[in-house]
PDB file of C-alpha atoms in Angstrom:
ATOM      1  CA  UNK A   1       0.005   8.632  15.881  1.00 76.00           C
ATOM      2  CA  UNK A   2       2.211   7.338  13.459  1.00 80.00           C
ATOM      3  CA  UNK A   3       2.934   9.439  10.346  1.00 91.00           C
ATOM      4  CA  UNK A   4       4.894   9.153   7.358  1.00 95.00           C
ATOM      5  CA  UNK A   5       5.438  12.274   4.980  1.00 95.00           C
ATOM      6  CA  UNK A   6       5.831  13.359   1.545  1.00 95.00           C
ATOM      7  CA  UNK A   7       5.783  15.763  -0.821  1.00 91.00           C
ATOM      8  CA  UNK A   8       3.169  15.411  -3.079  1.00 87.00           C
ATOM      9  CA  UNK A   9       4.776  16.739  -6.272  1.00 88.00           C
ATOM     10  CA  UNK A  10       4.381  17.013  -8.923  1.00 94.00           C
ATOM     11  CA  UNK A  11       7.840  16.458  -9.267  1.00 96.00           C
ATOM     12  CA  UNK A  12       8.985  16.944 -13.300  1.00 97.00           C
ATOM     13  CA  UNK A  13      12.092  15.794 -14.238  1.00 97.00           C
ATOM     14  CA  UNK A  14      13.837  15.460 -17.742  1.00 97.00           C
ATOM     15  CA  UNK A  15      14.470  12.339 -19.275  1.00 98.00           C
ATOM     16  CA  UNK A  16      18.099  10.635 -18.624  1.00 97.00           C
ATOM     17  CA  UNK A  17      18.338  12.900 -15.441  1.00 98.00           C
ATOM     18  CA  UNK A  18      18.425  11.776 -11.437  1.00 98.00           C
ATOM     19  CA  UNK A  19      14.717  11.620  -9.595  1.00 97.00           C
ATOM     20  CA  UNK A  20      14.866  12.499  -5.857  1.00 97.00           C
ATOM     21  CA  UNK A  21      12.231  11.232  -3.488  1.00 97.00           C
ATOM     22  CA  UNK A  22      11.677  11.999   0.161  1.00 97.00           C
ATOM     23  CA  UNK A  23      10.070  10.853   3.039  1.00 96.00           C
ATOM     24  CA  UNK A  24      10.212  11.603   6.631  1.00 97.00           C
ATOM     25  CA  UNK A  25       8.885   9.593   9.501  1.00 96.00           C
ATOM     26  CA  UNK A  26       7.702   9.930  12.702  1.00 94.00           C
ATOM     27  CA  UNK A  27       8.564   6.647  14.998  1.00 91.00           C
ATOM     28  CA  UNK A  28      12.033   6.515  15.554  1.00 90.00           C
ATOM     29  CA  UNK A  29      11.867   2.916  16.248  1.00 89.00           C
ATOM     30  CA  UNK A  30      10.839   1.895  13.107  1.00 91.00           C
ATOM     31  CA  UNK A  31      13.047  -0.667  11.620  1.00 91.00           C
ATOM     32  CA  UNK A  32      11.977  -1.530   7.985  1.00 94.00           C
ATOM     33  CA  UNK A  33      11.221   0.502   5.205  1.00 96.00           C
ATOM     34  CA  UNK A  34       9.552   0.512   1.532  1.00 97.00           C
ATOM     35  CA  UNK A  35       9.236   1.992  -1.599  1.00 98.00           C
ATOM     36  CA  UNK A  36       6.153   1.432  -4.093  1.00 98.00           C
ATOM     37  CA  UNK A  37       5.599   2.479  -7.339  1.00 98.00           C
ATOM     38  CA  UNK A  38       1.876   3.090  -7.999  1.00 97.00           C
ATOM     39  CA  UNK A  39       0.763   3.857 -11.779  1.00 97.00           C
ATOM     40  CA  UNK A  40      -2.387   5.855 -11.970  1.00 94.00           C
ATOM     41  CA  UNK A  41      -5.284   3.149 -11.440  1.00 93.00           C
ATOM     42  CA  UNK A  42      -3.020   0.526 -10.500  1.00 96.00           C
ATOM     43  CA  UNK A  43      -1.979  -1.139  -7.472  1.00 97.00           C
ATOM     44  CA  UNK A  44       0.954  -0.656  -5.458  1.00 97.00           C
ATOM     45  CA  UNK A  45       4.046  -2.433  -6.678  1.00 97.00           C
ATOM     46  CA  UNK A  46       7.336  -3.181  -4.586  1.00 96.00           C
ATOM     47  CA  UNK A  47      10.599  -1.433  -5.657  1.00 96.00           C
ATOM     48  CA  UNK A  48      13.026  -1.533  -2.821  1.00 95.00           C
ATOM     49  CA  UNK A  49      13.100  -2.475   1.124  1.00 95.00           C
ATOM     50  CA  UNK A  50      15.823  -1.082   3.435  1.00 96.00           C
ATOM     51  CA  UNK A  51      16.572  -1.991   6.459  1.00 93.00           C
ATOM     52  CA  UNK A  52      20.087  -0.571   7.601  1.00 92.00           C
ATOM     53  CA  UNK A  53      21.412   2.772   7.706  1.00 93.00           C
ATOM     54  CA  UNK A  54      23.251   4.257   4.100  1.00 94.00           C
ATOM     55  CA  UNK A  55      22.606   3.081   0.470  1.00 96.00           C
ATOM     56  CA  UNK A  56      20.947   0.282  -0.827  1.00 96.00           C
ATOM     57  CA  UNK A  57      21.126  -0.261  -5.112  1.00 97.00           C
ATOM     58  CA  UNK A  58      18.794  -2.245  -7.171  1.00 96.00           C
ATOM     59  CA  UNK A  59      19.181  -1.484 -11.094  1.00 97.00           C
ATOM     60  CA  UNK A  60      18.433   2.456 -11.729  1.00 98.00           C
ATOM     61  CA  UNK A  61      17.187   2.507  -8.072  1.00 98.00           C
ATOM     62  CA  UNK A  62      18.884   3.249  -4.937  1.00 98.00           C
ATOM     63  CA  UNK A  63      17.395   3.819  -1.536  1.00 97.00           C
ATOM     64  CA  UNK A  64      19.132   5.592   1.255  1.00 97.00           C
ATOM     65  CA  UNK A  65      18.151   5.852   4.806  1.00 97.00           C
ATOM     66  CA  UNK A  66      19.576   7.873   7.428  1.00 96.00           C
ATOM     67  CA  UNK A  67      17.780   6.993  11.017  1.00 94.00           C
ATOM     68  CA  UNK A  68      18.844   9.484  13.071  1.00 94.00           C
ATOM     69  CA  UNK A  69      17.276  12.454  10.855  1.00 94.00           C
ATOM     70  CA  UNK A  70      14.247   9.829  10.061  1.00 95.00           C
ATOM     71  CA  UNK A  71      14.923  10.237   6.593  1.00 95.00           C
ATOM     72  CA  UNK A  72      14.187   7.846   3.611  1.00 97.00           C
ATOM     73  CA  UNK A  73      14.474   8.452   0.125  1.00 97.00           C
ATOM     74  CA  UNK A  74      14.510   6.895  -3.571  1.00 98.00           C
ATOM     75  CA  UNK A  75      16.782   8.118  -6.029  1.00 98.00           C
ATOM     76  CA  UNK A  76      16.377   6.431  -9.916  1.00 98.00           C
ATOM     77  CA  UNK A  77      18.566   7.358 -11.871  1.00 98.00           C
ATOM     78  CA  UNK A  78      18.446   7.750 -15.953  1.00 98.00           C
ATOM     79  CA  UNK A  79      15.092   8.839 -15.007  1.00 98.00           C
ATOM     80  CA  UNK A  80      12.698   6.888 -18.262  1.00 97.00           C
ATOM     81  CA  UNK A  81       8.913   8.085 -19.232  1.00 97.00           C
ATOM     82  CA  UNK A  82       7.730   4.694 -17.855  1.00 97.00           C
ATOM     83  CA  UNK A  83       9.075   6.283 -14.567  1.00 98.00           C
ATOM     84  CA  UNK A  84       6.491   8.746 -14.675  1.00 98.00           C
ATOM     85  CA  UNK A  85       4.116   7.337 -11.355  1.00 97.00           C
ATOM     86  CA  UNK A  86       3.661   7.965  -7.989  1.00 97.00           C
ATOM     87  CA  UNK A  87       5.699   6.248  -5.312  1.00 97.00           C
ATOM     88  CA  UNK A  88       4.900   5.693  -1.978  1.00 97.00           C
ATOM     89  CA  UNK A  89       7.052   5.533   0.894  1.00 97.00           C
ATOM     90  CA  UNK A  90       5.985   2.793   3.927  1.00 96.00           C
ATOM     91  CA  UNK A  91       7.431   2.583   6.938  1.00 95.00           C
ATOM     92  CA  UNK A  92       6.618  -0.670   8.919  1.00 92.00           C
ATOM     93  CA  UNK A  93       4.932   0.261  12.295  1.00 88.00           C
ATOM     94  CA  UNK A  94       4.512  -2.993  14.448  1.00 84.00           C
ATOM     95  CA  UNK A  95       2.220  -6.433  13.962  1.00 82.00           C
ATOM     96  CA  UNK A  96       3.212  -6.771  10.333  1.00 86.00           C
ATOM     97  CA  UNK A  97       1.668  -3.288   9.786  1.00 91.00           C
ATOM     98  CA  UNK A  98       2.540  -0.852   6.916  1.00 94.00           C
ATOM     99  CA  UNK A  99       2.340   2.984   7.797  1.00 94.00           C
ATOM    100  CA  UNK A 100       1.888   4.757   4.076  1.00 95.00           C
ATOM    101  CA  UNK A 101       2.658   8.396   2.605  1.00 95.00           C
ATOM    102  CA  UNK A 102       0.386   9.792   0.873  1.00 94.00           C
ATOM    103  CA  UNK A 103       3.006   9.468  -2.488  1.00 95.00           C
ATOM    104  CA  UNK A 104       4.908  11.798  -4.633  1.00 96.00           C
ATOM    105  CA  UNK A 105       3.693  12.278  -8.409  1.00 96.00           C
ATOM    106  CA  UNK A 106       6.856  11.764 -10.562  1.00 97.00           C
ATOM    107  CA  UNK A 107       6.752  13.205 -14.273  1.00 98.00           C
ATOM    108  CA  UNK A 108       9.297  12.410 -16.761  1.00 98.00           C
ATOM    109  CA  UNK A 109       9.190  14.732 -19.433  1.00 95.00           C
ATOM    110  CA  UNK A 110      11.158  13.636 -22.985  1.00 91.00           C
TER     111      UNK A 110
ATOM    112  CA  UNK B   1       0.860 -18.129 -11.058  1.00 58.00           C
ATOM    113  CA  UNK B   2       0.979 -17.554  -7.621  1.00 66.00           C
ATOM    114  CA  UNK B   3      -0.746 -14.001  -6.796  1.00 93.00           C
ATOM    115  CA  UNK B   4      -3.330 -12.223  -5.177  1.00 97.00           C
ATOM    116  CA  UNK B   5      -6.333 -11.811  -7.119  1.00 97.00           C
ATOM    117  CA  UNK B   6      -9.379  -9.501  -6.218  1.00 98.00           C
ATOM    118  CA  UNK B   7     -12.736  -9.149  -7.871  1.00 96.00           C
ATOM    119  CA  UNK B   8     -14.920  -7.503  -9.492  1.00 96.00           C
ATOM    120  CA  UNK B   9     -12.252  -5.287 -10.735  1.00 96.00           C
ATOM    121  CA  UNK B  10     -15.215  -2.252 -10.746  1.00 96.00           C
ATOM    122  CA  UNK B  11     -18.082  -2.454  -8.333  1.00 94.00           C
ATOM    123  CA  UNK B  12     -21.290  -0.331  -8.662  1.00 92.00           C
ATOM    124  CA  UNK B  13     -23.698   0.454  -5.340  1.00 89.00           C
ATOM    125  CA  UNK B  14     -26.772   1.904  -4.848  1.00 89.00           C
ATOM    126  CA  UNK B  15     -27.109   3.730  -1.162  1.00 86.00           C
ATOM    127  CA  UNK B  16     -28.253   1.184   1.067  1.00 87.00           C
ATOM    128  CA  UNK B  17     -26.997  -2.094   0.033  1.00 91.00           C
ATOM    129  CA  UNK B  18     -24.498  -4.373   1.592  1.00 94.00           C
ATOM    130  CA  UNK B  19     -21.555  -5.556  -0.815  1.00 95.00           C
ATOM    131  CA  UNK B  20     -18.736  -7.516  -0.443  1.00 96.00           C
ATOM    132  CA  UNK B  21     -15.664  -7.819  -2.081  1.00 97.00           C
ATOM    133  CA  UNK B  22     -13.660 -10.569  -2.385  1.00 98.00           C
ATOM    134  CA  UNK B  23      -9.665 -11.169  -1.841  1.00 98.00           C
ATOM    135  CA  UNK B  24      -7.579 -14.435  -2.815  1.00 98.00           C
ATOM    136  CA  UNK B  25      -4.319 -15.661  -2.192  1.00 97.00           C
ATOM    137  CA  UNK B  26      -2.566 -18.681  -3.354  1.00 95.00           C
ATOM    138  CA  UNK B  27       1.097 -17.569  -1.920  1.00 93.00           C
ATOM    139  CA  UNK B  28       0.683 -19.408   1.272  1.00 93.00           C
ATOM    140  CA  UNK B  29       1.042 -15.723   3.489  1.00 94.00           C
ATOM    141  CA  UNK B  30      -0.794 -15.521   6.793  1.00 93.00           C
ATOM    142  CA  UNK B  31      -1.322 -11.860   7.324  1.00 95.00           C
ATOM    143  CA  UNK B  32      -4.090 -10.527   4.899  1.00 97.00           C
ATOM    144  CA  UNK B  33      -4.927  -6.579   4.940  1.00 97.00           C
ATOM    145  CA  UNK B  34      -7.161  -4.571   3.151  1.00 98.00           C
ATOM    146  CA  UNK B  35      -6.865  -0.797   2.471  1.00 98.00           C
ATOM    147  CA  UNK B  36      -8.954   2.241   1.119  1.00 97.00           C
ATOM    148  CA  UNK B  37      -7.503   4.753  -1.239  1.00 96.00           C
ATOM    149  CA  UNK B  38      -8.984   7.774  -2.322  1.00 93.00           C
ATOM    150  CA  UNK B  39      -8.051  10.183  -5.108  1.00 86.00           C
ATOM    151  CA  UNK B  40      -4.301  12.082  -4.220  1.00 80.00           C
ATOM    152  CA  UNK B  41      -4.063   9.863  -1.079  1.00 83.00           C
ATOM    153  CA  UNK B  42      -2.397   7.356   0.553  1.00 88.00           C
ATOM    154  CA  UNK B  43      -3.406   4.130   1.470  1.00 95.00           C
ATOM    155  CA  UNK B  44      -5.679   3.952   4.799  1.00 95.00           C
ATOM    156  CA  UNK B  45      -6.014   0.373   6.884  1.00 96.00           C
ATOM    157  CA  UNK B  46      -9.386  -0.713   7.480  1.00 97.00           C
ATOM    158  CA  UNK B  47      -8.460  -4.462   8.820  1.00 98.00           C
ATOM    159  CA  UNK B  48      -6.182  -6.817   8.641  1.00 97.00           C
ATOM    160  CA  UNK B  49      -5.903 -10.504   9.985  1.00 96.00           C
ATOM    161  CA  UNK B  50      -2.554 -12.267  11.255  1.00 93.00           C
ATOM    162  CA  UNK B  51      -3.819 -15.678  11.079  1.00 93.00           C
ATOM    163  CA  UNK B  52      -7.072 -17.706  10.503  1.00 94.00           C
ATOM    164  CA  UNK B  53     -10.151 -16.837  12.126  1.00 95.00           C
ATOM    165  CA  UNK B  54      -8.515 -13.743  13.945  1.00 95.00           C
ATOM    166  CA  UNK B  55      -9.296 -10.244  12.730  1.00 97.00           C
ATOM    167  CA  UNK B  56      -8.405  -6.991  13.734  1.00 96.00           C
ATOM    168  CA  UNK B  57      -9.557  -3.647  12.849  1.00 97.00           C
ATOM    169  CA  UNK B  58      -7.339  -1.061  11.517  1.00 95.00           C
ATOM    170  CA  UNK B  59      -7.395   2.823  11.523  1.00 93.00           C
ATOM    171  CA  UNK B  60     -10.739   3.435   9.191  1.00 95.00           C
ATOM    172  CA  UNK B  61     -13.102   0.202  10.208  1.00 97.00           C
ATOM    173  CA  UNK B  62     -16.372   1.747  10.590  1.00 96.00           C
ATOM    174  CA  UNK B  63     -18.482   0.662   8.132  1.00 96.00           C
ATOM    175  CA  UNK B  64     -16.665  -2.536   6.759  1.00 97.00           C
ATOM    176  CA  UNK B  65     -16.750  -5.821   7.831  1.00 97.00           C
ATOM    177  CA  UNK B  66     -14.601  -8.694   7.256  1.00 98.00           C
ATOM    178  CA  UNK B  67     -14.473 -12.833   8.039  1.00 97.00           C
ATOM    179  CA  UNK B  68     -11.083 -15.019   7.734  1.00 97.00           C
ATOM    180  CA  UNK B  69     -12.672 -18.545   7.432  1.00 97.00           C
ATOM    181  CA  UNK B  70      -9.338 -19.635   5.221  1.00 97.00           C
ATOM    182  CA  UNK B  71      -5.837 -18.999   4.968  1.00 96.00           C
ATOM    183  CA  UNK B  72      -6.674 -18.014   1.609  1.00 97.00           C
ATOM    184  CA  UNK B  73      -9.370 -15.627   1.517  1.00 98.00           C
ATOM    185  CA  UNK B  74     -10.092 -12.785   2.839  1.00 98.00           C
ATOM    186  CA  UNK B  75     -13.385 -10.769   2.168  1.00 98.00           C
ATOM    187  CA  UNK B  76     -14.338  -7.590   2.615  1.00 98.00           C
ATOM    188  CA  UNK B  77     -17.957  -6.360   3.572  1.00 97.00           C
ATOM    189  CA  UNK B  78     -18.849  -2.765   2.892  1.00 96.00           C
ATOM    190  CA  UNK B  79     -21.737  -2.216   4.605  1.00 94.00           C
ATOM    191  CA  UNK B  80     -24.499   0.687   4.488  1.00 89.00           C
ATOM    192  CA  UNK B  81     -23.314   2.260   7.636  1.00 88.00           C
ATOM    193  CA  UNK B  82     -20.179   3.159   5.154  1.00 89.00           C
ATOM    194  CA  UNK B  83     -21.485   7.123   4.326  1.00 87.00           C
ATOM    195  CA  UNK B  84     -18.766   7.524   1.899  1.00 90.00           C
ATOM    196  CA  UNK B  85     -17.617   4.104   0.557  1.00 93.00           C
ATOM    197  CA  UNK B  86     -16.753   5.690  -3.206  1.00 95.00           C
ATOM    198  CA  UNK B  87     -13.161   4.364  -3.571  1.00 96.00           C
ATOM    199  CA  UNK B  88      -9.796   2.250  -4.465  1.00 97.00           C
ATOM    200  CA  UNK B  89      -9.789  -0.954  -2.624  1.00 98.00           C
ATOM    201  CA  UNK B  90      -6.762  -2.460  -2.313  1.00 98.00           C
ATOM    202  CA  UNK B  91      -6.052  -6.126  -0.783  1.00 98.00           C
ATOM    203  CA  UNK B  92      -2.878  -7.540   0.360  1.00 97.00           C
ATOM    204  CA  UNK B  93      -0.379 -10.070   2.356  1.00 96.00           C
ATOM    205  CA  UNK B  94       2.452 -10.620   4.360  1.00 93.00           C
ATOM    206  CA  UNK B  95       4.137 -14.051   4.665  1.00 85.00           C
ATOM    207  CA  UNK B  96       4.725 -12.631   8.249  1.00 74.00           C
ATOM    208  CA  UNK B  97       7.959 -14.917   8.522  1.00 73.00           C
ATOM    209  CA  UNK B  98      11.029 -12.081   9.232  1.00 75.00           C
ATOM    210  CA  UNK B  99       9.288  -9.707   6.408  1.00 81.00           C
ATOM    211  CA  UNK B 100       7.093  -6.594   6.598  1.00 86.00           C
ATOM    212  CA  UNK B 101       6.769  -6.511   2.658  1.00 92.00           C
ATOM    213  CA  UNK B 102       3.298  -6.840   1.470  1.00 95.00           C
ATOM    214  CA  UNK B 103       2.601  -7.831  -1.428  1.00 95.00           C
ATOM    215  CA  UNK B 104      -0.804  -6.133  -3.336  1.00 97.00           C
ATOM    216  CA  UNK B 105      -3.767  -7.131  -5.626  1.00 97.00           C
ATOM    217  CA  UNK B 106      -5.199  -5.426  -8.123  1.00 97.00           C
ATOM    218  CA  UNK B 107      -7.805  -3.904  -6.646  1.00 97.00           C
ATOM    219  CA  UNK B 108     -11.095  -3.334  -6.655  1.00 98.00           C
ATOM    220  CA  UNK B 109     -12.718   0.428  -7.481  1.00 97.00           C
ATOM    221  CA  UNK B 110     -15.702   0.737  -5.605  1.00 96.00           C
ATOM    222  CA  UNK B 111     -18.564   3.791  -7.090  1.00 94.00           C
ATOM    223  CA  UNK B 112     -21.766   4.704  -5.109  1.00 90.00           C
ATOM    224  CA  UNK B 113     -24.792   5.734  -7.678  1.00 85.00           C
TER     225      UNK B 113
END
């Protein structure tokens, strides 16, 4: 089976500081990885795909993967209010499947 | 606008009946997938379809039902069998062509009375 993990938070950080989300996965073959933000009642929304090993930067956002420890994560930094969500990590898992975390609660606090 | 569009956006059931939700896409994607979230968790695959008239079932499909009579749409049936159909329903697609990124809807929340 399959699994992607992550901490479910809440994770509370101050306003203007860095957020630091992790995930860990179990298929070492998997090639392709996502972020989503989801705000509470809300779909899923994409942030950020990586694909290759190190950092990836969009905007505030920046994605890092490390394949050998199975390690993704999503840093934003100048962490806003509007940040305040929860983000799911996906990991793709064969067929044009999407293997989901459960998601992290983010709080930004002013 | 090109999108994915789902309705009702709120659904209400009594125990016992059959309903179906509906999924639409007008972004030309040939994978289709819909998903069940429930409160604090993450999202669970009950089927998805690759191409017309092909279905397959995910990891949660007892219960549901689905058809794929058009690239475009892609329904879901929640039938009684369902014991606890109470939540989130979330469709989405894939274009398939060199991407896993799927792209969501808005969703439909599901309550049983």
């Amino acid at each position: 089976q399959k699994e992607v993990e992550q901490n479910s938070g809440p994770l509370s950080v101050p306003e203007g500081a860095i957020a630091s989300l992790n995930c860990t996965y179990s298929d070492r073959g998997s090639q392709s990885f996502f972020w989503y933000r989801q705000y509470s009642g809300k779909s899923p929304e994409l942030i950020m795909f990586i694909y290759s090993n190190g950092d990836k930067e969009d905007g505030r956002f920046t994605a890092q993967l490390n394949k050998a420890s199975q390690y993704v994560s999503l840093l934003i930094r100048d962490s806003q209010p509007s940040d305040s969500a929860t983000y799911l990590c996906a990991v793709a898992g064969g067929y044009n499947k999407l293997i989901f975390g459960a998601g992290t609660r983010l709080a930004v606090h002013p | 606008d090109g999108g994915i569009t789902q309705s009702p956006k709120y659904l209400f059931r009594k125990e016992g009946q059959n309903v179906t939700l509906s999924c639409e896409q007008n972004l030309n994607h040939d994978a289709m997938y819909w998903y069940r979230q429930d409160p604090g968790q993450g999202l669970r695959l009950i089927y998805y379809s690759q191409i017309v008239n092909d279905f397959q079932k995910g990891d949660i499909a007892e219960g549901y039902s689905v058809s794929r009579e058009k690239k475009e749409s892609f329904p879901l049936t929640v039938t009684s069998a369902q014991k606890n159909p109470t939540a989130f329903y979330l469709c989405a697609s894939n274009p398939t062509s060199g991407t896993d990124t799927q792209y969501f809807g808005p969703g439909t929340r599901l309550t049983v009375l």
